[in-house]
Amino acid sequence: MEAKEITGLSEGEAAHRLAEDGYNELASQKKQGVFTIFLNVIKEPMLLLLIGSGLIYLVLGEAKDALMLTSFVFVVIGITFHQERKTERTLEALRNISSPRALVIRDGLERRIPGREVVKGDILVLKEGDRVPADAVVLECENLSVDESLLTGEALAVRKSALNGDSAIKRPGGDDLPFVYSGTLVVQGQGLARVTLTGPHTEMGKIGRALQTIENEDIPVKKEVKEIVRSFSIGGAVLCLFITVIYGLSRNDWLKGVLSGLTLGMAILPEEFPVVLIIFLTLGAWRISKKQVLARQSAVIETLGAATVLCVDKTGTITMNKMSLKGVMANGGYFELKETGQDKLPDAFHDLMEYSILASQKDPFDPIEIEIRHKGGAFLSGSEHIHNSWKLVREYPLSKKLLALSHVWESPDLKSYIIAAKGSPEAIADLCHMETGIRITLSKDIESMAAKGLRILGVAKAEFRKTELPSQQHDFDFEFLGLIGFTDPIRPTVPHAVKEAYAAGMRVIMITGDYPGTAVNIASGIGVKNHHEYITGPEMETMGRSTLQERIKAVNVFARVLPEQKLSIVEALKANGEIVAMTGDGVNDAPALKAAHIGIAMGGRGTDVAREAASLVLLNDDFSSIIEAVRLGRRIFENLKKAVSYIFAVHIPIAGISILPVLFNLPLVLLPAHIAFLELIIDPTCSTVYEANPEEDSIMTRPPRRMGERLLNKKTFIISLFQGINVLAAVFAVYVYAVYMGKDKAEARTLTFATLVIANFMLMLTNLSWKKNIFAIMRMKNKAMRVVTAGTMAALAAVLYIPFARSLFHFSSLYAIDLSIALTAGLLSLLWFEGLKKFLN
């Protein structure tokens, strides 16, 4: 087959079709443009209140105050815009799963291009190990076999033939069809194919489009935040109107009454809540990606901490997906192999290993054949059992009727052909025409090797005089040589990860297509509880839904399971009230991934459709990464809860110190500029300090939280309310003290504001952990905490001691005795909470 005889499309034609049809990929979420982000930013209520206050100052003729508020507007716009752009860039990077590359013929030359740039009419060059990038019709092929299990669920590769007549595309599945499909894998041979369908029009794309029609509702956390913001906004609007009226009536100054109402509105408005939620979920997705887990939907981060069951594939997730030759059986004896170079293979097994190599490709792609050549070659190196000079003259491939293949070799020194065969033990026994008694012995040998968790192949040899070769393998007179057993090694990180999962109150369920013996052996090796009990796929077919629901309460191992049966497992677990995480890689896994609370697609070997259906993509296909994601999910939710508690608590003294002076006919303490200053402290505190906060030591030794648990539940609400009221009491007491001591309006405002900032700082620190004391908190590894602390103290010093800034904020000088009062009041306001933590823990 000469690839260069076909010229394919020209580069110009390909570019035109790409512009016309679009990229060869599934549709993804559109990113926000710069203008859209800017519009969203300037619509924020806090900015509108700042602008309104600035306009009132202009009317009052206080240009300096108006100018300062305007500068705050630009600062807030800049910070928010930067955060939004950072969020967009993070999401864009997280979505960027690179498409596979494709070998095409253009202008008569072979070119390797990104799979997303393949267009209709392109000529694909298909070779072993290639992932087919689009649906195509086969023009030429040699011994071409394709694994279509991603679309059909059938484990065996199917043979392909060249187009001969009817070119109407048929569905995947079945041998000798001239069609290949996007996402399938070439496992043998080579071929040329002309692309007929790309992107969403392919077989894989059709399933992807169907999945996209399913709409996702807002997650409970988002709904709760909307409720909180709505409640605060309504309450704030009523109070703003109330304060405006009280101020206007009592002091006969309606313009300043409106200003005091706007100030209170800024103090009450919880604009941090939605910002914090977006930042936590987005940066949470970024943090999880550092653990080799891609969060396609940020909503899943909330769900992770509530997961009660982890359903995982054995192959590639629990195991390495790398076959290792572990044991050989011949002449009635068994020999267990260690790593290459650590064993000397006994002579009794040399023929078995020799013919295992001869029954494999010279340059194999299949992982089993790679291992046979690698390990077998090392054991037999330098012996007469290695035949590099022999010529392969014919291959008899696997078929559905006979799961065995044979290679016919020609030696320059021999007058006969040498035939080496390998395949399923039953198929090899059939080729050797074994008698019943020998078959019974063979079955016992197979069972003993399967009990060790091995995948077993039989090997046989034959000789044939150099005449015309027969049409089928059964015409050779084969001699049985023995059995070779392979194991897929358990990933070294998995047993510890399983132990962590159990400690965190989660069940681990292992699902595999392997035989029960292999499944039980692997489950035992990784520490799955109750691993001796299992359910097989054929058993599931005969079970009713209620029976499966009952059995699944105690069974943690599923063997001989088809991909489509995973959906039944998910539905049974959900019916039992479990929060389910499910792994999968194929198109047939997509319904189960979509149905699970947390669908986890494989990044290494998974399909685009599986990724579209899943909420997480496991980039390294390693089970331990799932546990790390659960840990981070719990940490993110816990820190979000602490941040919400802090925001609620800190708004109480700010709002209270805006209301009380009006009610008691005292001079106003806080002006819009002061609220804006405090917001510049609060925003980075609740969004960065709490987001970067390390998890509590006990985070993975407690049961999963209830699904839908509120951020501001009864306990959190009461504690935050008490914190806020205590801080308000301390700050207002300092203000009353300042007025009682005869300090003028500027001095009283300065002392009160300094107390409020210090108390806010203490509130931030103490809420970082509800278990550790404040001294232990200050020693925690939290760079953001140190940066915000330094920034807060520097900003406070600037507005207190730089004359220009001091005059802008209407402050006076603050002396050492005043600072000590502010510091003492700030510390005392939260001393009770430190005592409560010690008592509770």
mmCIF file with all atom_site columns, C-alpha atoms in Angstrom, residues 739-830:
data_model
loop_
_atom_site.group_PDB
_atom_site.id
_atom_site.type_symbol
_atom_site.label_atom_id
_atom_site.label_alt_id
_atom_site.label_comp_id
_atom_site.label_asym_id
_atom_site.label_entity_id
_atom_site.label_seq_id
_atom_site.pdbx_PDB_ins_code
_atom_site.Cartn_x
_atom_site.Cartn_y
_atom_site.Cartn_z
_atom_site.occupancy
_atom_site.B_iso_or_equiv
_atom_site.pdbx_formal_charge
_atom_site.auth_seq_id
_atom_site.auth_comp_id
_atom_site.auth_asym_id
_atom_site.auth_atom_id
_atom_site.pdbx_PDB_model_num
ATOM 1  C CA . VAL A 1 739 ? -17.526 61.196 73.199 1.00 0.00 ? 739 VAL A CA 1
ATOM 2  C CA . TYR A 1 740 ? -17.800 60.992 77.017 1.00 0.00 ? 740 TYR A CA 1
ATOM 3  C CA . MET A 1 741 ? -14.128 62.003 77.358 1.00 0.00 ? 741 MET A CA 1
ATOM 4  C CA . GLY A 1 742 ? -14.862 65.164 75.389 1.00 0.00 ? 742 GLY A CA 1
ATOM 5  C CA . LYS A 1 743 ? -12.966 64.238 72.223 1.00 0.00 ? 743 LYS A CA 1
ATOM 6  C CA . ASP A 1 744 ? -14.060 66.161 69.154 1.00 0.00 ? 744 ASP A CA 1
ATOM 7  C CA . LYS A 1 745 ? -15.847 64.519 66.194 1.00 0.00 ? 745 LYS A CA 1
ATOM 8  C CA . ALA A 1 746 ? -12.638 63.754 64.241 1.00 0.00 ? 746 ALA A CA 1
ATOM 9  C CA . GLU A 1 747 ? -10.842 62.249 67.264 1.00 0.00 ? 747 GLU A CA 1
ATOM 10 C CA . ALA A 1 748 ? -13.833 60.044 68.190 1.00 0.00 ? 748 ALA A CA 1
ATOM 11 C CA . ARG A 1 749 ? -14.178 58.895 64.569 1.00 0.00 ? 749 ARG A CA 1
ATOM 12 C CA . THR A 1 750 ? -10.459 58.072 64.327 1.00 0.00 ? 750 THR A CA 1
ATOM 13 C CA . LEU A 1 751 ? -10.362 56.030 67.545 1.00 0.00 ? 751 LEU A CA 1
ATOM 14 C CA . THR A 1 752 ? -13.574 54.180 66.634 1.00 0.00 ? 752 THR A CA 1
ATOM 15 C CA . PHE A 1 753 ? -12.395 53.429 63.088 1.00 0.00 ? 753 PHE A CA 1
ATOM 16 C CA . ALA A 1 754 ? -9.007  52.122 64.326 1.00 0.00 ? 754 ALA A CA 1
ATOM 17 C CA . THR A 1 755 ? -10.847 49.850 66.815 1.00 0.00 ? 755 THR A CA 1
ATOM 18 C CA . LEU A 1 756 ? -13.114 48.583 64.022 1.00 0.00 ? 756 LEU A CA 1
ATOM 19 C CA . VAL A 1 757 ? -10.152 47.764 61.737 1.00 0.00 ? 757 VAL A CA 1
ATOM 20 C CA . ILE A 1 758 ? -8.262  45.937 64.522 1.00 0.00 ? 758 ILE A CA 1
ATOM 21 C CA . ALA A 1 759 ? -11.411 44.033 65.577 1.00 0.00 ? 759 ALA A CA 1
ATOM 22 C CA . ASN A 1 760 ? -11.997 43.118 61.916 1.00 0.00 ? 760 ASN A CA 1
ATOM 23 C CA . PHE A 1 761 ? -8.438  41.801 61.734 1.00 0.00 ? 761 PHE A CA 1
ATOM 24 C CA . MET A 1 762 ? -8.991  39.715 64.887 1.00 0.00 ? 762 MET A CA 1
ATOM 25 C CA . LEU A 1 763 ? -12.277 38.425 63.465 1.00 0.00 ? 763 LEU A CA 1
ATOM 26 C CA . MET A 1 764 ? -10.482 37.327 60.306 1.00 0.00 ? 764 MET A CA 1
ATOM 27 C CA . LEU A 1 765 ? -7.799  35.490 62.277 1.00 0.00 ? 765 LEU A CA 1
ATOM 28 C CA . THR A 1 766 ? -10.013 33.685 64.791 1.00 0.00 ? 766 THR A CA 1
ATOM 29 C CA . ASN A 1 767 ? -12.394 32.374 62.089 1.00 0.00 ? 767 ASN A CA 1
ATOM 30 C CA . LEU A 1 768 ? -9.590  30.768 60.059 1.00 0.00 ? 768 LEU A CA 1
ATOM 31 C CA . SER A 1 769 ? -9.908  27.778 62.406 1.00 0.00 ? 769 SER A CA 1
ATOM 32 C CA . TRP A 1 770 ? -12.675 26.802 64.789 1.00 0.00 ? 770 TRP A CA 1
ATOM 33 C CA . LYS A 1 771 ? -10.322 24.308 66.429 1.00 0.00 ? 771 LYS A CA 1
ATOM 34 C CA . LYS A 1 772 ? -6.893  25.990 66.710 1.00 0.00 ? 772 LYS A CA 1
ATOM 35 C CA . ASN A 1 773 ? -6.212  28.957 68.979 1.00 0.00 ? 773 ASN A CA 1
ATOM 36 C CA . ILE A 1 774 ? -5.175  32.303 67.546 1.00 0.00 ? 774 ILE A CA 1
ATOM 37 C CA . PHE A 1 775 ? -1.453  31.727 68.202 1.00 0.00 ? 775 PHE A CA 1
ATOM 38 C CA . ALA A 1 776 ? -1.524  28.416 66.294 1.00 0.00 ? 776 ALA A CA 1
ATOM 39 C CA . ILE A 1 777 ? -3.457  30.157 63.492 1.00 0.00 ? 777 ILE A CA 1
ATOM 40 C CA . MET A 1 778 ? -0.751  32.806 63.154 1.00 0.00 ? 778 MET A CA 1
ATOM 41 C CA . ARG A 1 779 ? 1.839   30.043 62.675 1.00 0.00 ? 779 ARG A CA 1
ATOM 42 C CA . MET A 1 780 ? -0.125  28.373 59.854 1.00 0.00 ? 780 MET A CA 1
ATOM 43 C CA . LYS A 1 781 ? 1.301   28.287 56.330 1.00 0.00 ? 781 LYS A CA 1
ATOM 44 C CA . ASN A 1 782 ? -0.914  30.906 54.738 1.00 0.00 ? 782 ASN A CA 1
ATOM 45 C CA . LYS A 1 783 ? 1.020   33.423 52.659 1.00 0.00 ? 783 LYS A CA 1
ATOM 46 C CA . ALA A 1 784 ? -2.151  35.349 51.759 1.00 0.00 ? 784 ALA A CA 1
ATOM 47 C CA . MET A 1 785 ? -2.870  35.891 55.479 1.00 0.00 ? 785 MET A CA 1
ATOM 48 C CA . ARG A 1 786 ? 0.542   37.498 55.993 1.00 0.00 ? 786 ARG A CA 1
ATOM 49 C CA . VAL A 1 787 ? 0.227   39.670 52.881 1.00 0.00 ? 787 VAL A CA 1
ATOM 50 C CA . VAL A 1 788 ? -3.272  40.902 53.832 1.00 0.00 ? 788 VAL A CA 1
ATOM 51 C CA . THR A 1 789 ? -2.179  41.496 57.445 1.00 0.00 ? 789 THR A CA 1
ATOM 52 C CA . ALA A 1 790 ? 0.796   43.573 56.317 1.00 0.00 ? 790 ALA A CA 1
ATOM 53 C CA . GLY A 1 791 ? -1.349  45.446 53.791 1.00 0.00 ? 791 GLY A CA 1
ATOM 54 C CA . THR A 1 792 ? -4.081  46.165 56.326 1.00 0.00 ? 792 THR A CA 1
ATOM 55 C CA . MET A 1 793 ? -1.678  47.521 58.943 1.00 0.00 ? 793 MET A CA 1
ATOM 56 C CA . ALA A 1 794 ? 0.195   49.589 56.332 1.00 0.00 ? 794 ALA A CA 1
ATOM 57 C CA . ALA A 1 795 ? -3.064  51.049 54.966 1.00 0.00 ? 795 ALA A CA 1
ATOM 58 C CA . LEU A 1 796 ? -4.293  51.868 58.499 1.00 0.00 ? 796 LEU A CA 1
ATOM 59 C CA . ALA A 1 797 ? -0.984  53.558 59.326 1.00 0.00 ? 797 ALA A CA 1
ATOM 60 C CA . ALA A 1 798 ? -1.197  55.553 56.084 1.00 0.00 ? 798 ALA A CA 1
ATOM 61 C CA . VAL A 1 799 ? -4.688  56.978 56.752 1.00 0.00 ? 799 VAL A CA 1
ATOM 62 C CA . LEU A 1 800 ? -3.771  57.737 60.376 1.00 0.00 ? 800 LEU A CA 1
ATOM 63 C CA . TYR A 1 801 ? -0.319  59.282 60.007 1.00 0.00 ? 801 TYR A CA 1
ATOM 64 C CA . ILE A 1 802 ? 0.014   60.674 56.454 1.00 0.00 ? 802 ILE A CA 1
ATOM 65 C CA . PRO A 1 803 ? -1.485  64.194 56.665 1.00 0.00 ? 803 PRO A CA 1
ATOM 66 C CA . PHE A 1 804 ? -3.023  64.231 53.180 1.00 0.00 ? 804 PHE A CA 1
ATOM 67 C CA . ALA A 1 805 ? -4.716  60.833 53.644 1.00 0.00 ? 805 ALA A CA 1
ATOM 68 C CA . ARG A 1 806 ? -5.771  61.769 57.172 1.00 0.00 ? 806 ARG A CA 1
ATOM 69 C CA . SER A 1 807 ? -7.539  64.895 55.956 1.00 0.00 ? 807 SER A CA 1
ATOM 70 C CA . LEU A 1 808 ? -9.290  62.967 53.147 1.00 0.00 ? 808 LEU A CA 1
ATOM 71 C CA . PHE A 1 809 ? -10.743 60.550 55.699 1.00 0.00 ? 809 PHE A CA 1
ATOM 72 C CA . HIS A 1 810 ? -11.584 63.328 58.185 1.00 0.00 ? 810 HIS A CA 1
ATOM 73 C CA . PHE A 1 811 ? -9.332  61.787 60.840 1.00 0.00 ? 811 PHE A CA 1
ATOM 74 C CA . SER A 1 812 ? -7.127  63.265 63.524 1.00 0.00 ? 812 SER A CA 1
ATOM 75 C CA . SER A 1 813 ? -3.836  62.050 65.016 1.00 0.00 ? 813 SER A CA 1
ATOM 76 C CA . LEU A 1 814 ? -3.963  58.862 67.066 1.00 0.00 ? 814 LEU A CA 1
ATOM 77 C CA . TYR A 1 815 ? -1.592  58.605 70.018 1.00 0.00 ? 815 TYR A CA 1
ATOM 78 C CA . ALA A 1 816 ? -0.068  55.556 71.720 1.00 0.00 ? 816 ALA A CA 1
ATOM 79 C CA . ILE A 1 817 ? -2.684  55.497 74.485 1.00 0.00 ? 817 ILE A CA 1
ATOM 80 C CA . ASP A 1 818 ? -5.445  55.612 71.842 1.00 0.00 ? 818 ASP A CA 1
ATOM 81 C CA . LEU A 1 819 ? -3.868  52.743 69.910 1.00 0.00 ? 819 LEU A CA 1
ATOM 82 C CA . SER A 1 820 ? -3.644  50.662 73.085 1.00 0.00 ? 820 SER A CA 1
ATOM 83 C CA . ILE A 1 821 ? -7.361  51.272 73.725 1.00 0.00 ? 821 ILE A CA 1
ATOM 84 C CA . ALA A 1 822 ? -8.244  50.248 70.161 1.00 0.00 ? 822 ALA A CA 1
ATOM 85 C CA . LEU A 1 823 ? -6.016  47.145 70.386 1.00 0.00 ? 823 LEU A CA 1
ATOM 86 C CA . THR A 1 824 ? -7.401  46.094 73.794 1.00 0.00 ? 824 THR A CA 1
ATOM 87 C CA . ALA A 1 825 ? -11.017 46.545 72.690 1.00 0.00 ? 825 ALA A CA 1
ATOM 88 C CA . GLY A 1 826 ? -10.355 44.576 69.489 1.00 0.00 ? 826 GLY A CA 1
ATOM 89 C CA . LEU A 1 827 ? -8.788  41.699 71.427 1.00 0.00 ? 827 LEU A CA 1
ATOM 90 C CA . LEU A 1 828 ? -11.463 41.601 74.126 1.00 0.00 ? 828 LEU A CA 1
ATOM 91 C CA . SER A 1 829 ? -14.278 41.536 71.560 1.00 0.00 ? 829 SER A CA 1
ATOM 92 C CA . LEU A 1 830 ? -13.318 38.008 70.486 1.00 0.00 ? 830 LEU A CA 1
#
